Coordinates of C-alpha atoms in Angstrom, one line a residue:
X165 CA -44.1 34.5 -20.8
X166 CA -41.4 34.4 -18.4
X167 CA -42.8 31.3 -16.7
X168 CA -43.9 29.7 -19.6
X169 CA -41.2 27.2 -20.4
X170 CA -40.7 26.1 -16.7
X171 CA -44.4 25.1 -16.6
X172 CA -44.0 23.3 -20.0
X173 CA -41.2 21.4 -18.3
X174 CA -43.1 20.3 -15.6
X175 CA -45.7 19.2 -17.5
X176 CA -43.5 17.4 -19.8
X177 CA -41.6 15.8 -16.8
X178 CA -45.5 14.0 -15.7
X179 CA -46.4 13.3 -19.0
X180 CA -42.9 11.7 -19.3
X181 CA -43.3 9.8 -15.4
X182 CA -47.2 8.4 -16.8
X183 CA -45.8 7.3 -20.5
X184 CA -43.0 5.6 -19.1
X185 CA -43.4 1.9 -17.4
X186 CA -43.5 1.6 -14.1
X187 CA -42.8 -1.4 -12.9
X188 CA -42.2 -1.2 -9.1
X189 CA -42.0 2.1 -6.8
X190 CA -41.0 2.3 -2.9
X191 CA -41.0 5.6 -1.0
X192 CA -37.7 6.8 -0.2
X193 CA -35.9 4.2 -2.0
X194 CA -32.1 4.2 -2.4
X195 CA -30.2 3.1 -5.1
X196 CA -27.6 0.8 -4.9
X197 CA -25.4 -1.6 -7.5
X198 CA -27.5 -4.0 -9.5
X199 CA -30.7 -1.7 -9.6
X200 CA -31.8 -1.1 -13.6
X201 CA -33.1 2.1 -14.2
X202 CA -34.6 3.6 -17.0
X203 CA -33.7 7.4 -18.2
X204 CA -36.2 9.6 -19.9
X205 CA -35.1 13.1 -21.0
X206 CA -36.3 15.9 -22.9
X207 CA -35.3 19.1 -23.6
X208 CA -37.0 22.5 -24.6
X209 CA -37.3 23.3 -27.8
X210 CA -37.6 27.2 -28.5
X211 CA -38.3 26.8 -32.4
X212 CA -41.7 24.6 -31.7
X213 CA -42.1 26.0 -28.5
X214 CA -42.1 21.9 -27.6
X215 CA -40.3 19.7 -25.2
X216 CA -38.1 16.9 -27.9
X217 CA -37.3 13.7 -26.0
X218 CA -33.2 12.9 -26.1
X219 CA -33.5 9.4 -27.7
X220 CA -29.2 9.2 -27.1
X221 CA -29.6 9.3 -23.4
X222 CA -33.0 8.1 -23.6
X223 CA -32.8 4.1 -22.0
X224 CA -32.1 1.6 -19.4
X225 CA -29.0 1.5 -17.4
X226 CA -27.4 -0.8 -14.5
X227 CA -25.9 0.8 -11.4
X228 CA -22.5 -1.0 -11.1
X229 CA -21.1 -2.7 -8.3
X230 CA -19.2 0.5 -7.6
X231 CA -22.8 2.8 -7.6
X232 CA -22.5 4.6 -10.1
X233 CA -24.4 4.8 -13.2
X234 CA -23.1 6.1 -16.8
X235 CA -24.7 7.9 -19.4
X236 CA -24.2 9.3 -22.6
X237 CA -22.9 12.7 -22.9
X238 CA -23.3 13.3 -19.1
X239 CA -20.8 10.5 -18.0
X240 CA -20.7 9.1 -15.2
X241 CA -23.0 9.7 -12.1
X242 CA -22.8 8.2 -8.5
X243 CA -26.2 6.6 -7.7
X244 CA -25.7 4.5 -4.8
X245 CA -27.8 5.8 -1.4
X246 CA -30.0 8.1 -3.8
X247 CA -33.4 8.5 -4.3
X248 CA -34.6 7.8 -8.2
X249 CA -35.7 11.6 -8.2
X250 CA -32.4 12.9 -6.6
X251 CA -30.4 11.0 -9.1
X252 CA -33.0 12.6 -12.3
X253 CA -32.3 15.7 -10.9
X254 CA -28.1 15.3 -10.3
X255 CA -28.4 14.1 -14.2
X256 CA -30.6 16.9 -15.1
X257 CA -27.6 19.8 -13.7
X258 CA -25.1 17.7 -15.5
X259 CA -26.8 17.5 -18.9
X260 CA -27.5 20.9 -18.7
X261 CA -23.8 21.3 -18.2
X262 CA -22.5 18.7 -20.5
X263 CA -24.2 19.4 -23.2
X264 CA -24.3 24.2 -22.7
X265 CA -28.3 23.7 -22.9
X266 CA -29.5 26.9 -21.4
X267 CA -32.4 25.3 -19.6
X268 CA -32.5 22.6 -17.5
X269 CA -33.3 19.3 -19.3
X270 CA -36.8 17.0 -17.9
X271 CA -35.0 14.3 -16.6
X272 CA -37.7 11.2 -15.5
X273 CA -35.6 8.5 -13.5
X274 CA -37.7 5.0 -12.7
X275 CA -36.4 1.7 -11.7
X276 CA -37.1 -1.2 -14.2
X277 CA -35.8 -3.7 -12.2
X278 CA -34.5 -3.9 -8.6
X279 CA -31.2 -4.9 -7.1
X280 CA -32.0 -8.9 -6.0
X281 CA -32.1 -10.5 -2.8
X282 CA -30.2 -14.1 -2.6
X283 CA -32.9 -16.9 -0.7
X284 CA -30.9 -19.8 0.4
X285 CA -31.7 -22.7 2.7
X286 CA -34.3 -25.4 3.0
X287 CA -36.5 -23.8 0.0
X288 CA -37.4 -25.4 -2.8
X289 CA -35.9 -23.1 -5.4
X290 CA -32.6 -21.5 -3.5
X291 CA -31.2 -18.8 -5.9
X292 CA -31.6 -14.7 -6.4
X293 CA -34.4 -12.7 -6.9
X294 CA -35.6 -9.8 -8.2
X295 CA -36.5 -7.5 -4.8
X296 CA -40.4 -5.8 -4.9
X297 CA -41.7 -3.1 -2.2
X298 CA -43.7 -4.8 0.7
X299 CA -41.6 -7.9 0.3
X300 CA -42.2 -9.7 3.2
X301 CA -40.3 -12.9 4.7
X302 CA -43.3 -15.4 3.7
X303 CA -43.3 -13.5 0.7
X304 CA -39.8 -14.2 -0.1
X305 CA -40.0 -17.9 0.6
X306 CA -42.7 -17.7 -1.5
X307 CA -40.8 -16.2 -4.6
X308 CA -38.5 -19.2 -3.5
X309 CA -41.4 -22.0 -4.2
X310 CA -41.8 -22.3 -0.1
X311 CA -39.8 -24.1 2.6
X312 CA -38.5 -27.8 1.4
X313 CA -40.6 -30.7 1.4
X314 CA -39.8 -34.2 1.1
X315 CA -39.6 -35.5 -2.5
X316 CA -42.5 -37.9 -2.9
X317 CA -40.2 -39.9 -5.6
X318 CA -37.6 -39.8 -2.7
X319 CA -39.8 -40.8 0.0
X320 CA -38.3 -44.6 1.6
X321 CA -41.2 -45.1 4.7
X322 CA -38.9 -48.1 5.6
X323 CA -35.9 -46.3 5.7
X324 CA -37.8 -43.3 7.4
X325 CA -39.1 -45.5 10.0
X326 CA -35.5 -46.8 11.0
X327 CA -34.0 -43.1 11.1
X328 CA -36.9 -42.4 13.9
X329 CA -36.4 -45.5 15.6
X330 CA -32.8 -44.8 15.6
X331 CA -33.8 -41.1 16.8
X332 CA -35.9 -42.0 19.3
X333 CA -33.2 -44.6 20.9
X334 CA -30.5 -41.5 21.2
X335 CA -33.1 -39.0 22.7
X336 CA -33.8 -42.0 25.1
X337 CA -30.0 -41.9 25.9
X338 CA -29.8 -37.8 26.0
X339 CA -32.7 -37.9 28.7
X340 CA -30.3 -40.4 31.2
X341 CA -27.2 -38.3 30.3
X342 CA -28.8 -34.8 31.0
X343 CA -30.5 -35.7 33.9
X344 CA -27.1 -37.7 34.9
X345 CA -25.2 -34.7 34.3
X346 CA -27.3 -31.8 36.5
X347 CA -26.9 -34.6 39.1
X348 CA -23.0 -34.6 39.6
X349 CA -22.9 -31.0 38.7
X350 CA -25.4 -30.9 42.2
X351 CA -22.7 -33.6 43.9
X352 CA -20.0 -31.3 42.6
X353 CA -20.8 -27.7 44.1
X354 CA -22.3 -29.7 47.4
X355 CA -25.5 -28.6 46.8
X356 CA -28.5 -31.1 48.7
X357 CA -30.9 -30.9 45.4
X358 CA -30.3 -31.2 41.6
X359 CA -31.1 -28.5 39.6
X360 CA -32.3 -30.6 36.8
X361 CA -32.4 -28.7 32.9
X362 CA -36.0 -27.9 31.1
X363 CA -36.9 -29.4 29.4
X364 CA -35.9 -32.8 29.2
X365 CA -37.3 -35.2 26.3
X366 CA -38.0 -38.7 26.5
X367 CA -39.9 -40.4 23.2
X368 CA -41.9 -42.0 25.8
X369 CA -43.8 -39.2 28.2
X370 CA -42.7 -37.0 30.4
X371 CA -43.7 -39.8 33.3
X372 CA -40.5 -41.7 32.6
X373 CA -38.3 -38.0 32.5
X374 CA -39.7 -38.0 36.1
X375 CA -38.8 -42.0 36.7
X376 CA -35.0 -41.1 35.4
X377 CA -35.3 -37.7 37.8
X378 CA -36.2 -39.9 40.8
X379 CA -33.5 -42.6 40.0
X380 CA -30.6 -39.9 39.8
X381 CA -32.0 -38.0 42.8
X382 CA -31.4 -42.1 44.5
X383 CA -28.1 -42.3 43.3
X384 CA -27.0 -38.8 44.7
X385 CA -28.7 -39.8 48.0
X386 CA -27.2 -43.4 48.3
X387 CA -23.8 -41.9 46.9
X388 CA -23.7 -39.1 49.8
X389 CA -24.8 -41.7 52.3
X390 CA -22.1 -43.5 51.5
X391 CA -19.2 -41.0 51.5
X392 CA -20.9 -39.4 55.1
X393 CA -20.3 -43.2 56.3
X394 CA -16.9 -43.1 55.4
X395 CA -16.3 -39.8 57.0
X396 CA -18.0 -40.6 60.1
X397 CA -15.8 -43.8 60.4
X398 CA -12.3 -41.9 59.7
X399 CA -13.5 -39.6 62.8
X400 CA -14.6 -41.9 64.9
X401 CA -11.1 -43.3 64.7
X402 CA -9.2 -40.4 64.5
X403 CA -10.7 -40.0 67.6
X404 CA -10.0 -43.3 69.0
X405 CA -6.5 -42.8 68.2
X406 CA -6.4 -39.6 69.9
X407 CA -8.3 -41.5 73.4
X408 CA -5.5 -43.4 73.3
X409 CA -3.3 -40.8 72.5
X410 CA -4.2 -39.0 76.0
X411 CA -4.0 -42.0 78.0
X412 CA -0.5 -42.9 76.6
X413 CA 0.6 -39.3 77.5
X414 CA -0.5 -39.2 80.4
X415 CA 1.3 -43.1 81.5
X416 CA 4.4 -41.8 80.0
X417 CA 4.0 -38.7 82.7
X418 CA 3.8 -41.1 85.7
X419 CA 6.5 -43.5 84.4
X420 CA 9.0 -40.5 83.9
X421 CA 7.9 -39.9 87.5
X422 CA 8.5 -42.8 88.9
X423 CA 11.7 -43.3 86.4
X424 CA 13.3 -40.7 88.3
X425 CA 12.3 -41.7 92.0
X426 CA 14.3 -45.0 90.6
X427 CA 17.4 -43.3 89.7
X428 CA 17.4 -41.5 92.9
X429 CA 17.0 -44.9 94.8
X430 CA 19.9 -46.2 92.8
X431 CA 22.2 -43.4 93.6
X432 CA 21.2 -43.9 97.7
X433 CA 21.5 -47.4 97.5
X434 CA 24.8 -47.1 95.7
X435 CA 26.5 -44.8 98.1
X436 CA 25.3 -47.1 101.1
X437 CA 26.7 -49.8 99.6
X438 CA 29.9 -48.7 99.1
X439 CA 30.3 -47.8 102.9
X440 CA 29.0 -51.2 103.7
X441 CA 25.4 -50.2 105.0
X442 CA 23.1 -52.5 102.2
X443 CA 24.3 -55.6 100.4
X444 CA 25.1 -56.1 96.7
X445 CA 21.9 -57.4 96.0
X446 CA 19.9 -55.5 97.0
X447 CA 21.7 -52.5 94.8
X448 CA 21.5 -55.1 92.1
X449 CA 17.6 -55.7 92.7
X450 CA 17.4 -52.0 92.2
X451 CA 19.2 -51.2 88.9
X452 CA 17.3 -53.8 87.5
X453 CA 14.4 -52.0 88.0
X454 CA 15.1 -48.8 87.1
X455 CA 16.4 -51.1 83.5
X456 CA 13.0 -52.5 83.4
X457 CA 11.2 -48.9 83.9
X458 CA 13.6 -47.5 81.1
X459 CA 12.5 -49.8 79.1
X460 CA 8.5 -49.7 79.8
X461 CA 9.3 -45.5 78.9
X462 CA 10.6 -46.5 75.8
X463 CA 8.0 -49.3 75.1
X464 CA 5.3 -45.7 76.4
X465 CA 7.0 -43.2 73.7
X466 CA 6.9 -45.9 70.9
X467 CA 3.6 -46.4 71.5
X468 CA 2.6 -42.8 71.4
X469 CA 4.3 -42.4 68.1
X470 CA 2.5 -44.6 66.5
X471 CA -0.7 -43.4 67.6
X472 CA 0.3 -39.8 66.4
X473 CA 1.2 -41.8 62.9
X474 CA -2.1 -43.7 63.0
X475 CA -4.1 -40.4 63.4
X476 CA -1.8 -38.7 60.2
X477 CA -2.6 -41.3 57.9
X478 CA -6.6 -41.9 59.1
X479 CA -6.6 -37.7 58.9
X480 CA -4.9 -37.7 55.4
X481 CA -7.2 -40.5 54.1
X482 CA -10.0 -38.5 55.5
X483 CA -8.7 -35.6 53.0
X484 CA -8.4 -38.2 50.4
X485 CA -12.2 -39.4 50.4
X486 CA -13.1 -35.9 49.4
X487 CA -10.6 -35.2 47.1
X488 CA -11.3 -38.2 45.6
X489 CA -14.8 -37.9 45.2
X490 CA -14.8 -34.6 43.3
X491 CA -11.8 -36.3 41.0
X492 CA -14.0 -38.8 40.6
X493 CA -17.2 -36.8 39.5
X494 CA -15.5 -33.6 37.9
X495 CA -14.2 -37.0 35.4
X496 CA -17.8 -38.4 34.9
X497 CA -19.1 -35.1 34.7
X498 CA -16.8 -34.4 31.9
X499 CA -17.1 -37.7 30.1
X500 CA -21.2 -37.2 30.7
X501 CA -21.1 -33.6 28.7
X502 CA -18.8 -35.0 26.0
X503 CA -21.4 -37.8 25.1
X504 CA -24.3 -35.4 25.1
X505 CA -22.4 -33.2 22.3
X506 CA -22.2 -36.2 20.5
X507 CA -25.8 -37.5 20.8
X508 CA -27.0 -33.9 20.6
X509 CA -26.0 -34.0 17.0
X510 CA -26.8 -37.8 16.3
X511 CA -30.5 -36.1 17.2
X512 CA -30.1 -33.7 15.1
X513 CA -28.7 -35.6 12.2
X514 CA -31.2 -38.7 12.6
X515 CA -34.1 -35.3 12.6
X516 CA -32.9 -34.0 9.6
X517 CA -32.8 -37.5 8.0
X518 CA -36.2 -38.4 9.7
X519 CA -37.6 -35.0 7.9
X520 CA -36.3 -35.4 4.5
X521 CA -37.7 -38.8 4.4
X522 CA -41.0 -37.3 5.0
X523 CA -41.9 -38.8 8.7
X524 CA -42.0 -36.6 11.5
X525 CA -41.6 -38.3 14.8
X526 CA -44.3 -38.1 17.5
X527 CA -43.8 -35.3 20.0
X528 CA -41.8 -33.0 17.1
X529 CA -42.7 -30.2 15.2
X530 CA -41.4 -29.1 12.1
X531 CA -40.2 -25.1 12.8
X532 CA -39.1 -22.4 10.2
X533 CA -36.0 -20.4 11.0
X534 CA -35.6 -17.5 8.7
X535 CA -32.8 -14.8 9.3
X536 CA -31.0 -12.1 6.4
X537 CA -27.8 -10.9 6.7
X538 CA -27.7 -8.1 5.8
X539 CA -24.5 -5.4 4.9
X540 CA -24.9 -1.9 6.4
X541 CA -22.0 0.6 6.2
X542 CA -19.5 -2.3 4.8
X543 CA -20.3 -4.5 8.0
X544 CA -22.5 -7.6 7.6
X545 CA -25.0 -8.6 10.3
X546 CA -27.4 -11.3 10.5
X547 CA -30.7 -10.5 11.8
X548 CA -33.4 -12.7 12.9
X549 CA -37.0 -12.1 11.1
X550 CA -40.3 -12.8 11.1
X551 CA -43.5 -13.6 9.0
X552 CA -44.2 -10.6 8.6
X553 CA -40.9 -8.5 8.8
X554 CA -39.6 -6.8 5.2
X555 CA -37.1 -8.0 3.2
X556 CA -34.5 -5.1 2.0
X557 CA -32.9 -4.9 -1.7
X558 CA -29.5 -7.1 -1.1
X559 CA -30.4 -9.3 1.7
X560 CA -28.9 -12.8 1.7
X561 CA -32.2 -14.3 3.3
X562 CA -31.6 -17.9 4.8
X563 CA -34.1 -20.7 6.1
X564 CA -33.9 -23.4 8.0
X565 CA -36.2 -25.8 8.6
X566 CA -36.2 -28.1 11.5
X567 CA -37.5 -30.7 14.0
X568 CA -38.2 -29.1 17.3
X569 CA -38.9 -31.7 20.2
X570 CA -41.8 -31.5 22.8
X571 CA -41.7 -32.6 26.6
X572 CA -45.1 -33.0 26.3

């Protein structure tokens, strides 16, 4: 007899789980705040030898945003990260402990409604929803009356037609400026071939991305071309000046030579005069000369500083051309990426405007983005999903639909 009232009780406890309405069920499930349950408990009654159902506890019941749950005489119980059946038994002990019962109560625990999931984005019908096991991510948009169409009452074919023209005109522009851009990035590190981006769009074929490929690759070549010429030309006189340089050097070597054999003849000349040996003129003939020699030494050592000035400025001008250069294309390069921000998001603005309008420009496809964020251990992270990957009880799901562009 002994084991009588235990196997009542779980008998009562099935009955209890088949009578009572289930309206969703997921293995392992945890509860958390917003999830409805409904409470079903009966206790033994030793009279009638009959399980009588608690009809004051018997009911529904919210967990709240702080997880817990609370119930008539048992108070209150925290639900949040438990399973329906470890929360029916949790209440069961405290029933039994609340309320001096000498056998444990039947406690039946089933959710009514689950905590919702928040669908946002380009869906018809953006708003929360009641989570369901197997909820999938096309499930979910779905639930949300799928991804965003164009409203036919909203649908202008005139203005649709301008926004791809308009489109179309700043993709043509974003071809030339990224294709411009891996070109003075190539000019910039030195490198002898362009490492062009892929892929590159043009509304009109990928033969014309290969035209404005070809013209750049030009450019680079006729640019280089010119800045070798301009180099050759400073060395080729650097080393003219430095020819003449040498020779200058080596004339001022044999007038210093000769300079002094001059002064030496003076001194002679000047002793022998004195004592009456040479006449005056002929002294006079040679102080002249050694004035004229003096001077054809200093005419010698201007000359050679000039040439040494000539080949600092051609060697600091030869510095310049290369400094210069990457000045110059380190500032187009920068002006170049800052206008292909900008016409990056005129493209994507003119897309979106293109799309809503309900005209989808050649070479584009429209492509669904879906990602949840989702909260894990009071830290949010958003999560990239699939078709076919589950949506969990509190996920903020978002989808984005856009235009994706073709190089074909």
């Amino acid at each position: 007899m002994n084991g009588w009232p235990k196997t009542i009780c779980a008998l009562c406890i099935a009955l209890i789980a088949l009578l009572t309405p289930v309206f969703a069920a997921a293995e392992e499930y945890l509860l958390g705040p917003e999830d409805l349950v409904s409470v079903r408990v009966a206790t033994w009654d030793d009279a009638t030898a009959t399980y009588v159902p608690m009809q004051a506890i018997t009911g529904d019941y919210k967990v709240s945003v702080g997880g817990m749950i609370s119930l008539p005489v048992v108070g209150s119980v925290m639900a949040e990260g438990q399973t329906p059946e470890a929360l029916g038994d949790r209440v069961a002990e405290r029933l039994q402990s609340s309320a001096g019962l000498f056998q444990l109560p039947a406690v039946s625990l089933q959710i009514v409604e689950y905590r919702p999931i928040y669908i946002t984005g380009d869906v018809s019908n953006p708003g929360s929803y009641a989570w369901r096991p197997a909820l999938t991510a096309t499930k979910a948009v779905a639930l949300a009356g799928g991804v965003l169409r164009a409203r036919e009452d909203a649908f202008d074919e005139a203005s649709g037609f301008r926004e791809v023209n308009l489109l179309q005109a700043v993709q043509v522009e974003l071809a030339q400026l990224k294709t411009r851009a891996a070109r003075l990035e190539a000019e910039l590190t030195g490198t002898s071939t362009i490492d062009f981006p892929d892929p590159i769009f043009h509304p009109d074929g990928p033969h014309v991305v290969e035209r404005i490929k070809a013209d750049e690759r030009e450019i680079m070549a006729i640019r280089l071309e010119s800045q070798k010429r301009s180099i050759e030309s400073n060395e080729a006189l650097i080393a003219l000046y430095e020819t003449e340089l040498a020779s200058l050097e080596s004339k001022i070597v044999g007038q210093q030579r000769q300079l002094e054999l001059t002064r030496e003849q003076v001194e002679n000349l000047k002793s022998l005069e004195e004592r009456g040996l040479v006449p005056a003129n002929r002294l006079i003939a040679m102080e002249q000369n050694l004035m004229d020699q003096s001077a054809e030494e200093l005419d010698l050592n201007t000359a050679i500083f000039r040439a040494r000035q000539r080949i600092g400025e051609t060697q600091r001008d030869l510095l310049q051309i290369t400094d210069n250069r990457r000045q110059q294309v380190m500032s187009e390069l920068q002006s170049t990426r800052h206008e292909i921000v900008l016409q990056t998001k005129r493209e994507e603005m003119l897309a979106g405007l293109a799309a809503m309008s309900g005209v989808r420009p050649v070479n584009t496809t429209f492509v669904t983005d879906m990602r949840v964020r989702r909260s894990e251990n009071d830290e949010v992270s958003v999560v990239s999903v699939g078709p076919d990957d589950m949506i969990l009880p509190g996920d903020v799901f978002e989808v984005e639909l856009r235009l994706e562009m073709s190089s074909e």
